[in-house]
Coordinates of C-alpha atoms in Angstrom, one line a residue:
M28 CA -25.7 -16.7 29.0
R29 CA -26.7 -16.4 25.4
I30 CA -23.5 -16.2 23.5
V31 CA -22.7 -15.2 19.9
F32 CA -19.3 -16.4 19.0
M33 CA -17.1 -14.7 16.3
G34 CA -14.0 -16.4 15.1
T35 CA -12.4 -17.9 12.1
P36 CA -9.1 -20.0 12.3
D37 CA -7.9 -23.0 14.2
F38 CA -6.9 -20.9 17.2
A39 CA -10.5 -20.0 17.9
V40 CA -11.9 -23.6 17.8
D41 CA -10.8 -24.7 21.3
T42 CA -12.5 -21.7 22.8
L43 CA -15.7 -22.3 20.8
N44 CA -15.8 -26.0 21.9
C45 CA -15.2 -25.0 25.5
L46 CA -18.2 -22.7 25.3
I47 CA -20.4 -25.3 23.6
N48 CA -19.6 -27.8 26.4
S49 CA -20.3 -25.2 29.2
K50 CA -23.5 -24.2 31.0
H51 CA -23.9 -21.3 28.5
E52 CA -25.7 -21.4 25.2
V53 CA -23.9 -20.6 21.9
V54 CA -26.8 -19.3 19.9
A55 CA -25.0 -18.3 16.8
V56 CA -21.5 -18.3 15.2
F57 CA -20.1 -15.6 12.9
T58 CA -17.1 -16.4 10.8
Q59 CA -15.4 -15.3 7.6
P60 CA -16.8 -16.3 4.2
D61 CA -15.6 -19.5 2.6
K62 CA -12.5 -18.8 0.4
P63 CA -11.0 -20.7 -2.6
K64 CA -8.1 -23.0 -1.5
G65 CA -5.5 -25.1 -3.2
R66 CA -5.1 -25.8 -6.9
S67 CA -8.7 -26.7 -7.4
K68 CA -9.8 -23.3 -5.9
K69 CA -12.8 -25.0 -4.3
P70 CA -14.3 -23.0 -1.5
A71 CA -13.0 -24.2 1.9
I72 CA -15.0 -23.6 5.1
T73 CA -13.3 -22.1 8.1
P74 CA -12.3 -24.3 11.0
V75 CA -14.8 -22.4 13.2
K76 CA -17.6 -23.0 10.7
E77 CA -16.8 -26.7 10.7
A78 CA -16.9 -26.9 14.5
A79 CA -20.1 -25.0 14.7
Q80 CA -21.9 -27.1 12.1
K81 CA -20.7 -30.2 13.9
A82 CA -22.5 -28.9 17.0
G83 CA -25.6 -27.9 15.1
I84 CA -25.2 -24.2 15.6
E85 CA -26.4 -21.7 13.0
V86 CA -23.5 -20.0 11.1
Y87 CA -23.4 -16.6 9.6
Q88 CA -20.7 -15.5 7.2
P89 CA -21.0 -11.8 6.4
A90 CA -18.4 -10.2 4.1
K91 CA -18.8 -7.1 6.3
V92 CA -20.1 -7.4 9.8
K93 CA -20.9 -3.7 9.9
E94 CA -23.6 -3.9 7.3
P95 CA -27.1 -2.9 8.4
E96 CA -28.5 -6.4 7.7
V97 CA -25.9 -8.0 9.9
I98 CA -26.7 -5.5 12.7
R99 CA -30.4 -6.4 12.4
Q100 CA -29.6 -10.1 12.7
L101 CA -27.5 -9.6 15.8
K102 CA -30.3 -7.5 17.4
E103 CA -32.8 -10.3 16.6
I104 CA -30.4 -12.9 18.1
N105 CA -30.1 -10.7 21.2
P106 CA -27.0 -12.2 22.8
D107 CA -26.0 -11.5 26.4
V108 CA -22.3 -11.3 25.3
I109 CA -20.3 -11.6 22.1
V110 CA -17.1 -13.6 22.4
V111 CA -14.5 -12.8 19.7
V112 CA -11.4 -14.9 18.9
A113 CA -9.4 -14.0 15.8
F114 CA -12.5 -13.1 13.8
G115 CA -10.7 -11.0 11.2
Q116 CA -13.1 -8.1 11.1
I117 CA -13.4 -4.9 13.1
L118 CA -16.5 -4.5 15.2
T119 CA -18.3 -1.1 15.2
A120 CA -19.4 0.7 18.3
E121 CA -23.0 -0.3 17.6
I122 CA -22.0 -4.0 17.8
L123 CA -19.7 -3.5 20.8
N124 CA -22.5 -1.9 22.8
L125 CA -25.3 -4.3 21.7
P126 CA -25.0 -7.1 24.2
K127 CA -25.6 -6.7 27.9
Y128 CA -22.0 -7.6 28.8
G129 CA -20.5 -6.2 25.7
C130 CA -17.9 -8.0 23.5
I131 CA -15.0 -9.8 25.0
N132 CA -11.9 -10.9 23.1
V133 CA -9.3 -13.6 23.5
H134 CA -5.9 -12.2 22.5
A135 CA -2.7 -14.4 22.4
S136 CA -0.3 -12.0 24.1
L137 CA 0.3 -10.2 27.3
L138 CA -1.4 -6.9 26.4
P139 CA -0.5 -4.2 25.8
K140 CA 2.5 -6.1 24.4
L141 CA 2.1 -7.4 20.9
R142 CA -1.2 -6.0 19.8
G143 CA -2.1 -7.0 16.3
A144 CA -2.4 -9.9 13.9
A145 CA 0.5 -12.3 14.7
P146 CA 1.4 -12.1 18.5
I147 CA 2.2 -15.8 18.8
Q148 CA 4.9 -15.9 16.1
W149 CA 6.4 -12.5 17.1
A150 CA 6.8 -13.6 20.7
V151 CA 9.2 -16.3 19.5
I152 CA 10.9 -14.2 16.9
N153 CA 11.5 -11.4 19.4
G154 CA 13.0 -13.9 21.9
D155 CA 10.4 -13.2 24.6
K156 CA 10.8 -15.4 27.8
E157 CA 7.0 -15.6 28.3
S158 CA 3.8 -15.1 26.4
G159 CA 0.2 -15.7 27.4
V160 CA -3.5 -14.9 26.8
T161 CA -5.3 -11.8 27.7
I162 CA -9.1 -11.5 27.9
Q163 CA -10.1 -7.9 27.1
Q164 CA -13.3 -5.9 27.1
M165 CA -13.4 -4.8 23.5
D166 CA -13.5 -1.1 22.5
E167 CA -13.2 0.6 19.1
G168 CA -9.4 0.3 19.0
I169 CA -7.2 -2.6 17.9
D170 CA -6.6 -4.7 21.0
T171 CA -6.8 -1.6 23.2
G172 CA -9.7 -2.6 25.5
D173 CA -9.6 -3.0 29.3
I174 CA -7.9 -6.1 30.6
L175 CA -10.3 -8.6 32.3
L176 CA -8.0 -11.6 32.9
V177 CA -4.4 -12.6 32.1
K178 CA -2.7 -16.0 32.2
K179 CA 1.1 -16.3 31.4
C180 CA 2.9 -19.1 29.6
P181 CA 6.7 -19.5 29.6
L182 CA 8.4 -20.2 26.3
D183 CA 10.7 -23.2 26.0
K184 CA 14.2 -22.7 24.5
K185 CA 13.1 -24.6 21.3
E186 CA 9.6 -23.1 21.2
T187 CA 8.1 -22.7 17.7
G188 CA 5.2 -20.6 16.5
G189 CA 3.3 -23.9 16.1
S190 CA 4.0 -25.2 19.6
L191 CA 3.2 -21.9 21.3
F192 CA 0.0 -21.7 19.2
E193 CA -1.2 -25.0 20.6
K194 CA -0.4 -24.0 24.2
L195 CA -2.2 -20.7 24.0
A196 CA -5.2 -22.0 22.1
L197 CA -6.0 -24.2 25.1
L198 CA -5.9 -21.3 27.6
G199 CA -8.6 -19.2 26.0
G200 CA -11.8 -21.2 26.6
P201 CA -11.4 -21.7 30.4
M202 CA -10.4 -18.1 30.8
V203 CA -13.5 -16.9 29.0
L204 CA -15.7 -19.1 31.2
E205 CA -14.0 -17.6 34.3
V206 CA -14.6 -14.1 33.0
L207 CA -18.3 -14.9 32.3
D208 CA -18.8 -16.2 35.8
M209 CA -17.3 -13.0 37.2
A210 CA -19.5 -10.9 34.9
E211 CA -22.6 -12.7 36.2
E212 CA -21.5 -12.2 39.8
G213 CA -20.7 -8.5 39.2
I214 CA -17.1 -8.8 40.4
L215 CA -15.1 -8.0 37.2
S216 CA -12.3 -5.5 37.8
P217 CA -11.3 -4.1 34.4
V218 CA -7.8 -2.7 34.2
K219 CA -6.8 0.1 31.7
Q220 CA -3.9 -0.8 29.4
D221 CA -0.7 1.2 29.5
N222 CA -0.8 2.5 25.9
E223 CA 2.7 3.9 26.2
A224 CA 4.0 0.4 26.8
H225 CA 2.3 -1.2 23.8
T226 CA 4.1 -3.0 21.0
Y227 CA 2.7 -4.3 17.7
A228 CA 2.8 -7.7 16.0
K229 CA 2.5 -7.1 12.3
M230 CA 0.9 -9.6 10.0
L231 CA 3.0 -12.4 8.6
N232 CA 3.8 -12.9 4.9
K233 CA 5.9 -15.4 3.0
D234 CA 8.6 -12.9 2.1
M235 CA 9.4 -12.6 5.8
G236 CA 10.8 -16.1 5.7
C237 CA 13.7 -15.2 3.4
I238 CA 16.8 -15.5 5.5
A239 CA 19.3 -12.7 5.5
F240 CA 22.5 -14.3 6.7
N241 CA 24.1 -10.9 7.5
A242 CA 21.8 -10.9 10.5
P243 CA 23.1 -12.4 13.8
A244 CA 22.8 -16.2 14.1
A245 CA 20.6 -15.9 17.2
E246 CA 18.1 -13.7 15.3
I247 CA 18.0 -16.1 12.4
E248 CA 17.5 -19.1 14.7
R249 CA 14.5 -17.4 16.4
L250 CA 13.1 -16.5 13.0
V251 CA 13.3 -20.2 12.0
R252 CA 11.4 -21.2 15.1
G253 CA 8.9 -18.4 15.0
L254 CA 7.8 -18.9 11.4
N255 CA 7.5 -22.7 11.9
P256 CA 5.2 -24.1 10.5
W257 CA 3.9 -21.1 8.5
P258 CA 5.1 -19.3 6.5
G259 CA 8.5 -21.0 7.1
T260 CA 12.0 -19.8 6.4
F261 CA 14.0 -20.3 3.3
T262 CA 17.2 -19.6 1.3
Y263 CA 18.6 -20.6 -2.0
L264 CA 21.4 -23.0 -2.9
H265 CA 22.5 -23.9 -6.4
G266 CA 19.6 -21.8 -7.7
K267 CA 17.0 -23.9 -5.8
M268 CA 14.9 -22.9 -2.8
V269 CA 15.8 -24.7 0.5
K270 CA 13.4 -24.4 3.5
I271 CA 15.1 -24.4 6.9
W272 CA 13.1 -26.1 9.5
D273 CA 15.5 -26.5 12.5
A274 CA 18.8 -24.9 13.4
Y275 CA 20.9 -23.9 16.4
V276 CA 23.5 -21.3 17.1
M277 CA 27.0 -22.7 17.4
P278 CA 27.9 -22.0 21.0
E279 CA 31.5 -20.9 20.3
G280 CA 33.9 -20.3 17.4
E281 CA 36.0 -17.3 16.3
M282 CA 34.5 -15.2 13.5
D283 CA 36.6 -15.0 10.3
A284 CA 36.0 -11.5 9.0
S285 CA 37.1 -12.5 5.5
V286 CA 34.2 -14.9 5.1
K287 CA 31.0 -13.6 3.6
P288 CA 27.8 -14.2 5.6
G289 CA 25.8 -17.0 4.0
T290 CA 29.0 -19.0 3.3
I291 CA 29.0 -22.7 4.3
T292 CA 32.0 -23.3 6.5
S293 CA 31.5 -27.0 7.3
T294 CA 29.5 -30.0 6.2
E295 CA 30.9 -32.4 8.8
N296 CA 29.0 -34.6 11.3
G297 CA 25.8 -34.5 9.2
E298 CA 25.3 -30.7 9.8
I299 CA 25.7 -27.6 7.7
V300 CA 27.4 -24.7 9.4
V301 CA 26.8 -21.3 7.9
K302 CA 28.6 -18.0 8.6
T303 CA 26.2 -15.2 9.7
G304 CA 26.6 -11.5 10.5
D305 CA 27.4 -12.5 14.1
G306 CA 28.2 -16.1 14.8
Y307 CA 27.5 -19.4 13.0
L308 CA 24.2 -21.1 12.4
V309 CA 24.1 -24.9 12.3
I310 CA 21.3 -26.3 10.1
V311 CA 20.0 -29.7 11.2
S312 CA 16.7 -30.0 9.3
L313 CA 15.7 -28.7 5.9
Q314 CA 13.6 -29.2 2.8
P315 CA 15.0 -29.0 -0.7
E316 CA 12.7 -27.6 -3.4
G317 CA 10.2 -30.2 -4.5
K318 CA 11.2 -32.7 -1.8
K319 CA 10.0 -33.6 1.7
R320 CA 11.5 -32.3 4.9
M321 CA 14.6 -34.2 5.9
E322 CA 17.5 -34.2 8.4
T323 CA 20.6 -32.4 7.1
E324 CA 22.6 -35.7 7.4
A325 CA 20.2 -37.3 4.8
F326 CA 20.4 -34.2 2.6
L327 CA 24.1 -34.3 2.5
R328 CA 24.1 -38.0 1.4
G329 CA 22.0 -37.1 -1.7
Y330 CA 23.2 -33.6 -2.6
K331 CA 26.8 -32.4 -3.2
V332 CA 27.4 -29.5 -0.9
E333 CA 30.9 -28.3 -0.3
K334 CA 32.6 -25.9 2.1
G335 CA 32.9 -22.4 0.7
E336 CA 29.6 -22.5 -1.2
Q337 CA 27.1 -19.8 -0.6
F338 CA 23.5 -19.5 0.5
E339 CA 21.7 -16.7 -1.4
E340 CA 18.6 -14.6 -0.6
R341 CA 17.5 -14.9 -4.2
K342 CA 17.9 -17.4 -7.1

């Protein structure tokens, strides 16, 4: 098949490379425009653009894919199918209906669960036991298309947003090839989504990482894992930001109602124990403001932290 690939971030690269190395022909790649990055504000190319250029594939970077000029380009390219992976723009009905086999999307959740922008991280934050990848036949809704293929992936007890990202990114490419084979053979069996069972994975932002210690310890621990590596979780101690990279829930211990959530109750054994709204959180890896990530044991050797001190949500 002649394939147009639409995608932007790292998550899409494995699927693109899988298609490039298949029997099919990736005739063009569409990705988001280059954006300024870092202190220099120099334009940075997207991971998908980098992979496409390496393979010698023509790259298009429209600010708005719905513009008439872009539609004209797609009609000239005349793909059999458009494969979409985290592209970042909504496709119009005209584009969806342009290829012979329509547009298929790789979504990193078990649809209809966790439609939206950040399903990987929310699977961890929500405490889901499993996640996976769904290949859907795209329609005009957001992740509402008919399901073509699903593969599940169990979550480890210490799963992070980053580790689940890597697992699911590897699933998409082979699944797309399987779907394309079935499409060519005429044996696809699309399944309607149960819209009443859908949930939504809202977009992440840095403010989400601010730890509210009045929440239960189990919820905070999942937040730490889910937002690792980005945007990360943080709190404040002595007026300075401290990022929390790894923690666990103390398996037992009576709650002292007189102690305010966020209070450090112990700094023994190279760990910091913090009272939460329900239970105690043990911090084992963190990053002081302006410093590198370190184990809590090393942090305690260089910083004076005492029992009874308070983590704060703001400076």
